[in-house]
Amino acid sequence: MALKFKAPRGTKDILPDEIAEWRLVEESFRKKCAQYGYREIRTPVFEDLGLFERTAGETSDIVQKQMFAVMPYGLRQQFEDERWVLRPEGTAPVARALLEHGLLQQLPLVKVFYIAPIFRYERPQAGRLRQHHQCGIEAIGSLSPLLDVEVIALGFDFLMSVGANGFVINLNSIGCLNENCRPRYRQVLIEYLKSREAELCEDCQRRLQTNPLRVLDCKEEGCQAVVKDAPISVDFLCQDCSEHFETVKKGLDELGIRYELNGRLVRGLDYYTRTVFEFVHPKLGAQSTVLGGGRYDGLIAELGGALTPGVGFGCGIERVLLVRQANSQTKLEDTTVDAFIAIASPVAENLAQKLLYELRAAGIRTDRDYLGRSLKAQMRYADKLGARFVLILGEDEMRDGFVTVRDMQKSEQWREPFDKIVSTIANALSERILTKT
RNA sequence: GCGGGCGUAGCUCAGGUGGUUAGAGCGUCAGGCUGUGGCCCUGAAGGGCGCGGGUUCGAAUCCCGCCGCUCGCCCCA
């Protein structure tokens, strides 16, 4: 079909049949966050471009080529200096909001979570969209390695709770900004890479100048061979970072959360320090990271706040849904209504409408026929909507003052007086709920 | 931005070497049971065969271009 308009490339409509899945994931996440003492925060979908240049890094791919500009369309020439962009990641906006409203002054440790759309201008592929949705957490104010453990544990618990098991946790520490830590490692790495520069791909030869750490996760064969023997950051951690990392590992061991050390794990955003982690799932194809995050001890200071450490993660909801599918989690189905009013004769119209109103007021999800179709068609429709009860109103019912109630599950039906109908249905439905749980 | 695959009804797909009004299953609607769902049977509606151009007496089918989708590279959730 050659329709005039389609959803923009890399975006997806989430249709009514899919909503149950989304709700399950979102509500499970909210519940899990509440258990861990995190509160929800919501920030605008667009922010000042500078916020991301500052935090993610000017050389990061996100800032260089993946952001959508936002401006009043008709006046775009005049708005060149108003540099707004759709949020390309979740952490910086949250940090900005906490700083702006002084929340970091009100509590020594602030723990928040968000569920939000994220936008990146990329070529779509399996598990990668231009608009996707992330749920994430940020814990700001403590240097404790056990907080890193908590953050990873929350991610672990959450994914398990929605049936997204089967992932592997990759763990690494990329050190801090102390000159005898990451900078020293960086120097060693550069020297090593330079000694084998000819074997590196074009991109990596460029990265050698801009962001040498990212040569480590290049997938080119030649680079892999070089990286295999490259020095690893954990061997160059300063005393503090080393102890921190040991405690993180021990903490995870204590909880029985398994992980794999991955010295080549470096993340694409500049603000990360010390602990970094990715939850990857083997069944996900090329875009295999379901959840990723780490510590960002310099971020708040970078935004003009006091030197305040933090740690958090972001988790791609679409990818969680893909994992659930790969795990063949049975697809959730939800019914549209509990009751349906079938109108077998026009003389019942008025009463039907009144009854409909009363049932709804009693909290019962109810609908009726508006198309004047045959009773058979109305029954079929009611069945399709998943109605447990169909209330039939026709000439007989109007004459003798009752409603024919059909229990669609049991295939039984009976006569119910007008004045009893709402309470009867309400009771029957609440019993169902009780026996179900 | 660069590669590979694909583009026929709402959905999933058939349509050897080009040949009369383009098919199936599911879904939708109607009927079989004129007041009753899920099964079964019958029938109907619904497609300018992604768009544009070319070859040909004739193209969904061959050629070219464009667009879109999809899977990879890059990077990430």
Short mmCIF file of C-alpha atoms (C1' of nucleotides) in Angstrom, two decimals:
data_model
loop_
_atom_site.label_atom_id
_atom_site.label_comp_id
_atom_site.label_asym_id
_atom_site.label_seq_id
_atom_site.Cartn_x
_atom_site.Cartn_y
_atom_site.Cartn_z
CA MET A 1 0.00 0.00 0.00
CA ALA A 2 1.32 3.38 -0.99
CA LEU A 3 0.19 5.44 1.96
CA LYS A 4 1.01 9.12 2.10
CA PHE A 5 2.50 9.00 5.57
CA LYS A 6 4.34 6.37 7.51
CA ALA A 7 6.04 6.44 10.89
CA PRO A 8 9.44 8.12 10.45
CA ARG A 9 12.34 5.82 9.73
CA GLY A 10 13.63 4.18 12.84
CA THR A 11 10.50 4.81 14.88
CA LYS A 12 7.80 2.37 15.85
CA ASP A 13 4.14 2.68 16.70
CA ILE A 14 3.30 0.73 19.80
CA LEU A 15 -0.12 -0.73 19.09
CA PRO A 16 -2.85 -1.71 21.58
CA ASP A 17 -1.98 -5.40 21.31
CA GLU A 18 1.59 -4.69 22.42
CA ILE A 19 0.77 -2.44 25.32
CA ALA A 20 0.41 -5.22 27.87
CA GLU A 21 4.06 -6.16 27.30
CA TRP A 22 5.22 -2.58 27.72
CA ARG A 23 3.17 -2.09 30.85
CA LEU A 24 4.57 -5.26 32.34
CA VAL A 25 8.14 -4.10 31.79
CA GLU A 26 7.54 -0.54 32.94
CA GLU A 27 5.57 -1.50 36.02
CA SER A 28 8.08 -4.16 36.99
CA PHE A 29 10.80 -1.58 36.71
CA ARG A 30 8.88 0.91 38.87
CA LYS A 31 8.25 -1.77 41.44
CA LYS A 32 11.87 -2.85 41.52
CA CYS A 33 13.08 0.73 41.86
CA ALA A 34 10.68 1.30 44.74
CA GLN A 35 12.07 -1.77 46.48
CA TYR A 36 15.55 -0.29 46.22
CA GLY A 37 14.55 3.18 47.37
CA TYR A 38 14.62 5.06 44.07
CA ARG A 39 12.10 7.77 43.18
CA GLU A 40 10.88 8.65 39.72
CA ILE A 41 12.00 11.76 37.87
CA ARG A 42 10.86 13.12 34.51
CA THR A 43 12.82 15.61 32.47
CA PRO A 44 12.05 17.34 29.16
CA VAL A 45 12.57 15.45 25.92
CA PHE A 46 14.83 18.22 24.68
CA GLU A 47 17.79 19.95 26.26
CA ASP A 48 20.55 22.41 25.49
CA LEU A 49 23.09 20.90 23.12
CA GLY A 50 25.91 22.01 25.41
CA LEU A 51 24.73 19.69 28.15
CA PHE A 52 25.67 16.69 26.03
CA GLU A 53 28.82 18.20 24.56
CA ARG A 54 30.05 18.75 28.10
CA THR A 55 29.22 15.34 29.49
CA ALA A 56 29.18 12.73 26.74
CA GLY A 57 32.18 14.39 25.12
CA GLU A 58 32.59 16.44 21.99
CA THR A 59 34.39 13.61 20.25
CA SER A 60 31.76 11.02 21.11
CA ASP A 61 29.71 9.69 18.21
CA ILE A 62 26.53 10.74 19.91
CA VAL A 63 27.48 14.40 19.88
CA GLN A 64 29.23 14.37 16.54
CA LYS A 65 26.54 12.87 14.40
CA GLN A 66 23.62 11.38 16.26
CA MET A 67 21.56 14.22 17.63
CA PHE A 68 18.28 15.60 16.36
CA ALA A 69 18.10 19.38 16.46
CA VAL A 70 14.96 20.99 17.83
CA MET A 71 13.81 24.41 16.71
CA PRO A 72 10.73 26.28 15.58
CA TYR A 73 10.51 24.96 12.07
CA GLY A 74 9.34 28.08 10.26
CA LEU A 75 12.01 30.20 11.92
CA ARG A 76 14.92 27.81 11.81
CA GLN A 77 17.32 30.25 10.21
CA GLN A 78 16.84 32.68 13.06
CA PHE A 79 17.40 30.07 15.70
CA GLU A 80 20.89 28.99 14.90
CA ASP A 81 22.11 30.10 18.29
CA GLU A 82 19.37 28.28 20.19
CA ARG A 83 20.98 24.91 20.24
CA TRP A 84 18.39 22.44 21.49
CA VAL A 85 18.48 18.74 20.79
CA LEU A 86 16.28 15.74 21.53
CA ARG A 87 17.71 13.84 24.48
CA PRO A 88 20.27 11.30 23.15
CA GLU A 89 20.90 9.71 26.55
CA GLY A 90 19.42 9.71 30.02
CA THR A 91 22.05 10.51 32.60
CA ALA A 92 23.06 14.08 31.80
CA PRO A 93 19.51 15.49 31.83
CA VAL A 94 18.83 13.88 35.19
CA ALA A 95 22.07 15.23 36.62
CA ARG A 96 21.19 18.66 35.27
CA ALA A 97 17.74 18.59 36.85
CA LEU A 98 19.02 17.47 40.25
CA LEU A 99 21.59 20.24 40.22
CA GLU A 100 19.20 22.90 38.98
CA HIS A 101 16.68 22.23 41.74
CA GLY A 102 19.22 21.79 44.49
CA LEU A 103 18.18 18.23 45.27
CA LEU A 104 21.81 17.32 45.82
CA GLN A 105 21.85 19.87 48.65
CA GLN A 106 18.74 18.47 50.29
CA LEU A 107 19.91 14.90 50.57
CA PRO A 108 23.42 13.50 50.84
CA LEU A 109 22.58 10.65 48.47
CA VAL A 110 19.94 11.06 45.80
CA LYS A 111 18.51 7.98 44.10
CA VAL A 112 16.20 8.44 41.13
CA PHE A 113 14.92 6.49 38.17
CA TYR A 114 13.39 7.43 34.83
CA ILE A 115 11.50 5.88 31.94
CA ALA A 116 11.93 8.00 28.85
CA PRO A 117 12.24 8.08 25.08
CA ILE A 118 15.77 8.53 23.74
CA PHE A 119 16.64 9.81 20.27
CA ARG A 120 19.68 9.11 18.15
CA TYR A 121 20.10 9.69 14.45
CA GLU A 122 21.54 6.34 13.33
CA ARG A 123 20.89 3.76 10.66
CA PRO A 124 18.20 1.51 12.09
CA GLN A 125 18.83 -2.21 12.38
CA ALA A 126 17.74 -5.10 14.56
CA GLY A 127 17.43 -3.75 18.09
CA ARG A 128 18.41 -0.24 17.13
CA LEU A 129 15.99 2.60 16.52
CA ARG A 130 16.11 6.35 16.11
CA GLN A 131 13.62 6.67 18.91
CA HIS A 132 13.90 4.05 21.58
CA HIS A 133 12.93 3.90 25.24
CA GLN A 134 15.16 3.51 28.22
CA CYS A 135 14.51 2.88 31.84
CA GLY A 136 17.41 3.83 34.03
CA ILE A 137 18.57 4.75 37.49
CA GLU A 138 21.05 7.23 38.91
CA ALA A 139 22.48 7.18 42.45
CA ILE A 140 24.38 10.36 43.14
CA GLY A 141 26.40 11.27 46.20
CA SER A 142 28.39 8.25 47.31
CA LEU A 143 31.74 6.80 46.39
CA SER A 144 30.93 3.48 48.00
CA PRO A 145 31.70 0.51 45.76
CA LEU A 146 28.75 -1.22 47.38
CA LEU A 147 26.55 1.34 45.68
CA ASP A 148 27.94 0.10 42.36
CA VAL A 149 26.93 -3.35 43.52
CA GLU A 150 23.43 -2.14 44.34
CA VAL A 151 23.02 -0.57 40.91
CA ILE A 152 24.11 -3.75 39.15
CA ALA A 153 21.93 -5.83 41.46
CA LEU A 154 18.89 -3.72 40.64
CA GLY A 155 19.51 -4.19 36.94
CA PHE A 156 19.95 -7.91 37.48
CA ASP A 157 16.79 -8.24 39.58
CA PHE A 158 14.77 -6.19 37.14
CA LEU A 159 15.73 -8.20 34.08
CA MET A 160 15.11 -11.47 35.89
CA SER A 161 11.72 -10.25 37.08
CA VAL A 162 10.50 -9.66 33.54
CA GLY A 163 11.75 -12.96 32.16
CA ALA A 164 14.69 -11.42 30.33
CA ASN A 165 17.18 -13.89 31.75
CA GLY A 166 20.06 -15.40 29.81
CA PHE A 167 22.27 -12.34 29.70
CA VAL A 168 25.93 -12.13 30.63
CA ILE A 169 27.28 -9.28 32.74
CA ASN A 170 30.52 -7.80 31.44
CA LEU A 171 32.48 -5.87 34.03
CA ASN A 172 35.51 -3.64 33.88
CA SER A 173 37.13 -0.69 35.59
CA ILE A 174 38.58 2.09 33.51
CA GLY A 175 40.07 3.97 36.44
CA CYS A 176 39.81 7.58 37.54
CA LEU A 177 41.24 10.84 36.27
CA ASN A 178 44.21 10.84 38.70
CA GLU A 179 47.37 11.17 36.71
CA ASN A 180 48.77 7.88 37.95
CA CYS A 181 45.59 6.05 36.97
CA ARG A 182 43.72 6.35 33.67
CA PRO A 183 46.03 9.00 32.16
CA ARG A 184 48.98 6.74 32.83
CA TYR A 185 47.20 3.74 31.37
CA ARG A 186 46.15 5.82 28.41
CA GLN A 187 49.77 6.72 27.76
CA VAL A 188 50.89 3.11 27.98
CA LEU A 189 48.10 2.08 25.66
CA ILE A 190 48.94 4.77 23.13
CA GLU A 191 52.56 3.70 23.09
CA TYR A 192 51.59 0.10 22.58
CA LEU A 193 49.11 0.91 19.80
CA LYS A 194 51.63 3.14 18.08
CA SER A 195 54.11 0.31 17.99
CA ARG A 196 51.59 -1.64 15.89
CA GLU A 197 49.82 1.25 14.22
CA ALA A 198 50.18 -0.18 10.73
CA GLU A 199 47.98 -3.15 11.68
CA LEU A 200 45.08 -0.96 12.80
CA CYS A 201 42.12 -0.07 10.63
CA GLU A 202 41.63 3.46 9.35
CA ASP A 203 39.12 4.38 12.04
CA CYS A 204 41.37 3.16 14.79
CA GLN A 205 44.36 5.06 13.49
CA ARG A 206 42.20 8.14 13.87
CA ARG A 207 40.95 7.02 17.29
CA LEU A 208 44.56 6.77 18.38
CA GLN A 209 44.51 10.55 18.43
CA THR A 210 40.98 11.26 19.61
CA ASN A 211 39.95 8.40 21.89
CA PRO A 212 42.51 5.58 22.13
CA LEU A 213 40.48 3.55 24.63
CA ARG A 214 37.86 2.90 22.03
CA VAL A 215 40.29 1.05 19.81
CA LEU A 216 39.80 -1.72 22.38
CA ASP A 217 36.31 -2.64 21.28
CA CYS A 218 36.87 -2.36 17.54
CA LYS A 219 35.64 -5.46 15.73
CA GLU A 220 38.03 -5.32 12.77
CA GLU A 221 40.11 -8.46 12.55
CA GLY A 222 43.42 -6.66 12.41
CA CYS A 223 42.58 -4.50 15.39
CA GLN A 224 41.34 -7.49 17.37
CA ALA A 225 44.72 -9.11 16.93
CA VAL A 226 46.46 -6.00 18.19
CA VAL A 227 44.02 -5.55 21.06
CA LYS A 228 44.47 -9.14 22.16
CA ASP A 229 47.92 -8.34 23.49
CA ALA A 230 47.19 -4.78 24.54
CA PRO A 231 47.76 -3.68 28.12
CA ILE A 232 44.55 -3.70 30.15
CA SER A 233 43.26 -0.89 32.31
CA VAL A 234 42.78 -2.95 35.44
CA ASP A 235 46.53 -3.56 35.54
CA PHE A 236 47.14 0.17 35.79
CA LEU A 237 44.56 1.25 38.33
CA CYS A 238 45.68 3.49 41.16
CA GLN A 239 45.46 2.16 44.69
CA ASP A 240 41.99 3.62 45.36
CA CYS A 241 40.51 2.45 42.09
CA SER A 242 42.00 -0.97 42.52
CA GLU A 243 40.50 -1.39 45.98
CA HIS A 244 37.21 -0.03 44.76
CA PHE A 245 37.06 -2.56 41.95
CA GLU A 246 37.97 -5.43 44.26
CA THR A 247 35.11 -4.51 46.58
CA VAL A 248 32.66 -4.31 43.69
CA LYS A 249 33.64 -7.78 42.54
CA LYS A 250 33.49 -9.18 46.05
CA GLY A 251 30.10 -7.57 46.59
CA LEU A 252 28.69 -9.19 43.47
CA ASP A 253 30.16 -12.52 44.50
CA GLU A 254 28.43 -12.22 47.87
CA LEU A 255 25.08 -11.78 46.13
CA GLY A 256 25.73 -14.66 43.80
CA ILE A 257 25.56 -12.38 40.78
CA ARG A 258 27.87 -13.77 38.14
CA TYR A 259 29.89 -11.57 35.83
CA GLU A 260 32.74 -11.79 33.39
CA LEU A 261 35.73 -9.50 33.54
CA ASN A 262 36.20 -7.84 30.20
CA GLY A 263 39.28 -5.68 29.87
CA ARG A 264 38.14 -4.48 26.46
CA LEU A 265 34.89 -3.04 27.76
CA VAL A 266 35.02 0.73 27.39
CA ARG A 267 31.92 2.77 26.88
CA GLY A 268 31.18 5.40 24.29
CA LEU A 269 30.53 8.24 26.69
CA ASP A 270 33.32 10.28 28.20
CA TYR A 271 31.88 10.76 31.65
CA TYR A 272 32.45 7.22 32.88
CA THR A 273 35.04 6.53 35.55
CA ARG A 274 36.02 3.39 37.43
CA THR A 275 33.30 0.73 37.20
CA VAL A 276 31.68 0.14 33.82
CA PHE A 277 29.36 -2.74 32.93
CA GLU A 278 27.19 -4.08 30.16
CA PHE A 279 24.53 -6.78 30.28
CA VAL A 280 24.68 -8.51 26.91
CA HIS A 281 22.38 -11.18 25.57
CA PRO A 282 23.65 -13.77 23.06
CA LYS A 283 20.32 -14.08 21.25
CA LEU A 284 20.06 -10.40 20.43
CA GLY A 285 22.14 -10.20 17.24
CA ALA A 286 24.55 -7.39 16.57
CA GLN A 287 23.05 -4.97 19.08
CA SER A 288 23.40 -7.21 22.05
CA THR A 289 23.60 -4.82 24.99
CA VAL A 290 20.39 -4.83 26.98
CA LEU A 291 21.58 -2.71 29.87
CA GLY A 292 24.70 -0.65 30.36
CA GLY A 293 26.14 1.82 32.78
CA GLY A 294 28.82 2.67 35.22
CA ARG A 295 30.23 5.21 37.58
CA TYR A 296 30.58 8.91 36.67
CA ASP A 297 32.43 10.63 39.47
CA GLY A 298 33.29 13.73 37.46
CA LEU A 299 29.96 14.43 35.81
CA ILE A 300 28.32 16.64 38.42
CA ALA A 301 31.42 18.79 38.73
CA GLU A 302 31.57 19.06 34.97
CA LEU A 303 28.09 20.58 35.07
CA GLY A 304 29.15 23.17 37.61
CA GLY A 305 28.19 21.40 40.81
CA ALA A 306 30.39 20.37 43.70
CA LEU A 307 32.60 17.33 43.10
CA THR A 308 29.97 14.62 43.57
CA PRO A 309 30.32 10.96 42.61
CA GLY A 310 27.54 8.99 40.97
CA VAL A 311 26.67 5.68 39.40
CA GLY A 312 23.80 4.42 37.26
CA PHE A 313 22.59 2.47 34.27
CA GLY A 314 20.35 2.75 31.24
CA CYS A 315 18.32 -0.16 29.93
CA GLY A 316 16.74 -0.41 26.48
CA ILE A 317 13.10 -1.38 26.80
CA GLU A 318 12.76 -2.51 23.18
CA ARG A 319 15.72 -4.82 23.70
CA VAL A 320 14.22 -6.19 26.89
CA LEU A 321 11.13 -6.99 24.85
CA LEU A 322 13.30 -8.71 22.23
CA VAL A 323 14.96 -10.80 24.92
CA ARG A 324 11.58 -11.81 26.31
CA GLN A 325 10.63 -12.90 22.81
CA ALA A 326 13.88 -14.78 22.32
CA ASN A 327 13.21 -16.51 25.63
CA SER A 328 9.77 -17.32 24.20
CA GLN A 329 8.00 -15.69 27.06
CA THR A 330 4.33 -16.21 26.36
CA LYS A 331 2.90 -13.08 24.96
CA LEU A 332 0.63 -11.27 27.35
CA GLU A 333 -2.93 -10.81 26.33
CA ASP A 334 -5.37 -8.57 28.03
CA THR A 335 -9.10 -8.43 27.60
CA THR A 336 -10.73 -5.19 26.54
CA VAL A 337 -13.84 -5.35 28.70
CA ASP A 338 -15.42 -7.39 31.48
CA ALA A 339 -19.00 -7.03 30.32
CA PHE A 340 -20.82 -6.31 27.08
CA ILE A 341 -24.38 -5.18 26.55
CA ALA A 342 -26.04 -6.75 23.55
CA ILE A 343 -29.13 -4.96 22.38
CA ALA A 344 -31.58 -7.29 20.73
CA SER A 345 -34.28 -4.74 20.11
CA PRO A 346 -34.41 -0.97 19.64
CA VAL A 347 -36.92 -0.74 22.49
CA ALA A 348 -34.06 -1.59 24.88
CA GLU A 349 -31.80 1.25 23.76
CA ASN A 350 -32.54 3.64 26.63
CA LEU A 351 -32.29 1.11 29.38
CA ALA A 352 -29.12 -0.30 27.83
CA GLN A 353 -27.47 3.07 27.88
CA LYS A 354 -28.43 3.64 31.52
CA LEU A 355 -27.21 0.21 32.54
CA LEU A 356 -23.98 0.80 30.67
CA TYR A 357 -23.42 3.98 32.61
CA GLU A 358 -24.10 2.29 35.96
CA LEU A 359 -21.81 -0.65 35.27
CA ARG A 360 -19.01 1.66 34.31
CA ALA A 361 -19.58 3.78 37.38
CA ALA A 362 -19.23 0.61 39.44
CA GLY A 363 -15.76 0.13 37.98
CA ILE A 364 -16.70 -2.62 35.58
CA ARG A 365 -15.15 -2.32 32.13
CA THR A 366 -18.18 -2.39 29.89
CA ASP A 367 -19.07 -1.69 26.29
CA ARG A 368 -22.14 -2.03 24.08
CA ASP A 369 -23.11 -2.38 20.47
CA TYR A 370 -23.36 0.86 18.54
CA LEU A 371 -23.75 -0.58 15.06
CA GLY A 372 -27.23 -2.06 15.30
CA ARG A 373 -25.97 -5.45 14.28
CA SER A 374 -27.57 -8.84 14.71
CA LEU A 375 -27.41 -10.48 18.11
CA LYS A 376 -25.11 -13.10 16.67
CA ALA A 377 -22.72 -10.42 15.48
CA GLN A 378 -22.87 -8.71 18.85
CA MET A 379 -22.05 -11.96 20.61
CA ARG A 380 -19.11 -12.56 18.36
CA TYR A 381 -17.87 -9.07 18.98
CA ALA A 382 -18.27 -9.46 22.74
CA ASP A 383 -16.25 -12.66 22.55
CA LYS A 384 -13.53 -10.90 20.63
CA LEU A 385 -13.35 -8.17 23.26
CA GLY A 386 -12.88 -10.86 25.90
CA ALA A 387 -16.06 -10.00 27.79
CA ARG A 388 -16.73 -12.43 30.62
CA PHE A 389 -20.43 -11.53 30.72
CA VAL A 390 -22.84 -10.51 28.00
CA LEU A 391 -26.01 -8.77 29.15
CA ILE A 392 -28.74 -9.24 26.62
CA LEU A 393 -31.59 -6.74 26.48
CA GLY A 394 -34.48 -7.30 24.10
CA GLU A 395 -38.25 -7.34 23.93
CA ASP A 396 -38.72 -10.20 26.39
CA GLU A 397 -36.46 -8.58 28.93
CA MET A 398 -38.14 -5.20 28.63
CA ARG A 399 -41.59 -6.74 28.98
CA ASP A 400 -40.81 -8.86 32.02
CA GLY A 401 -38.21 -6.68 33.69
CA PHE A 402 -35.03 -8.74 33.63
CA VAL A 403 -31.69 -8.98 31.93
CA THR A 404 -30.41 -12.15 30.32
CA VAL A 405 -26.87 -12.60 31.60
CA ARG A 406 -24.61 -14.96 29.73
CA ASP A 407 -21.39 -16.16 31.28
CA MET A 408 -19.17 -16.53 28.22
CA GLN A 409 -16.67 -18.70 30.01
CA LYS A 410 -19.09 -21.24 31.43
CA SER A 411 -21.57 -20.97 28.56
CA GLU A 412 -24.38 -20.60 31.06
CA GLN A 413 -27.05 -17.96 31.18
CA TRP A 414 -29.78 -16.83 33.54
CA ARG A 415 -32.31 -14.09 34.22
CA GLU A 416 -31.36 -11.28 36.54
CA PRO A 417 -33.74 -8.53 37.77
CA PHE A 418 -32.83 -4.99 36.66
CA ASP A 419 -32.04 -3.72 40.15
CA LYS A 420 -29.67 -6.57 40.99
CA ILE A 421 -27.64 -6.64 37.82
CA VAL A 422 -24.81 -4.28 38.73
CA SER A 423 -24.05 -5.86 42.09
CA THR A 424 -24.32 -9.37 40.68
CA ILE A 425 -21.81 -8.66 37.93
CA ALA A 426 -19.51 -6.81 40.30
CA ASN A 427 -19.52 -9.74 42.72
CA ALA A 428 -18.97 -12.31 40.03
CA LEU A 429 -15.98 -10.39 38.71
CA SER A 430 -14.39 -9.83 42.10
CA GLU A 431 -14.69 -13.55 42.81
CA ARG A 432 -12.89 -14.23 39.61
CA ILE A 433 -10.07 -11.95 40.62
CA LEU A 434 -9.86 -13.56 44.05
CA THR A 435 -9.73 -17.10 42.73
CA LYS A 436 -7.17 -16.08 40.17
CA THR A 437 -4.60 -14.76 42.64
"C1'" G B 1 27.68 7.54 5.33
"C1'" C B 2 28.94 2.31 3.20
"C1'" G B 3 27.49 -2.94 2.01
"C1'" G B 4 23.79 -7.53 1.49
"C1'" G B 5 18.51 -9.14 1.18
"C1'" C B 6 13.52 -7.86 0.23
"C1'" G B 7 9.01 -4.81 -1.47
"C1'" U B 8 1.91 -8.92 -4.47
"C1'" A B 9 -5.04 -7.90 -0.27
"C1'" G B 10 -5.40 -5.48 7.05
"C1'" C B 11 -1.61 -9.86 8.30
"C1'" U B 12 1.59 -14.30 6.54
"C1'" C B 13 2.76 -15.65 1.76
"C1'" A B 14 1.95 -18.47 -3.56
"C1'" G B 15 2.45 -16.62 -8.40
"C1'" G B 16 8.75 -22.37 -13.44
"C1'" U B 17 11.59 -20.02 -18.72
"C1'" G B 18 6.74 -12.59 -19.62
"C1'" G B 19 0.44 -14.30 -22.41
"C1'" U B 20 -6.83 -13.85 -21.34
"C1'" U B 21 -10.94 -10.62 -15.70
"C1'" A B 22 -3.87 -11.64 -10.02
"C1'" G B 23 -4.40 -16.42 -5.98
"C1'" A B 24 -4.41 -19.06 -0.89
"C1'" G B 25 -4.60 -19.12 4.44
"C1'" C B 26 -5.73 -15.91 8.55
"C1'" G B 27 -8.59 -11.60 9.64
"C1'" U B 28 -13.20 -8.64 8.35
"C1'" C B 29 -18.46 -8.75 6.86
"C1'" A B 30 -22.99 -11.59 5.76
"C1'" G B 31 -25.66 -16.15 5.77
"C1'" G B 32 -26.35 -21.53 7.36
"C1'" C B 33 -29.28 -21.33 13.33
"C1'" U B 34 -35.27 -14.69 11.33
"C1'" G B 35 -32.79 -13.51 20.10
"C1'" U B 36 -27.16 -15.83 21.26
"C1'" G B 37 -20.05 -16.26 20.92
"C1'" G B 38 -15.84 -19.88 20.49
"C1'" C B 39 -16.01 -25.36 16.06
"C1'" C B 40 -17.78 -26.36 11.07
"C1'" C B 41 -19.92 -25.04 6.13
"C1'" U B 42 -21.28 -21.26 2.21
"C1'" G B 43 -20.69 -16.59 0.12
"C1'" A B 44 -18.91 -11.41 -0.17
"C1'" A B 45 -15.97 -7.23 0.29
"C1'" G B 46 -10.90 -6.00 0.02
"C1'" G B 47 -5.00 -5.47 -4.35
"C1'" G B 48 -3.44 1.04 -9.68
"C1'" C B 49 1.28 -6.27 -7.91
"C1'" G B 50 6.39 0.19 -3.57
"C1'" C B 51 7.05 4.56 -7.32
"C1'" G B 52 8.83 6.23 -12.20
"C1'" G B 53 10.87 5.01 -16.83
"C1'" G B 54 12.44 1.34 -20.56
"C1'" U B 55 12.30 -3.47 -23.63
"C1'" U B 56 7.94 -6.05 -25.89
"C1'" C B 57 2.10 -7.15 -29.76
"C1'" G B 58 1.81 -8.09 -24.36
"C1'" A B 59 5.31 -7.36 -17.72
"C1'" A B 60 3.65 -8.73 -10.92
"C1'" U B 61 7.19 -11.56 -14.01
"C1'" C B 62 13.07 -8.88 -17.93
"C1'" C B 63 16.39 -4.01 -17.60
"C1'" C B 64 17.54 0.95 -15.29
"C1'" G B 65 16.63 4.72 -11.65
"C1'" C B 66 14.28 6.28 -7.15
"C1'" C B 67 11.81 5.36 -2.52
"C1'" G B 68 10.79 2.25 1.52
"C1'" C B 69 11.63 -1.91 4.75
"C1'" U B 70 15.18 -5.24 6.66
"C1'" C B 71 19.99 -7.32 8.16
"C1'" G B 72 25.15 -6.00 8.80
"C1'" C B 73 29.58 -2.07 9.28
"C1'" C B 74 30.25 2.35 12.56
"C1'" C B 75 28.28 3.19 17.52
"C1'" C B 76 25.32 2.03 21.28
"C1'" A B 77 20.07 0.67 24.97
#
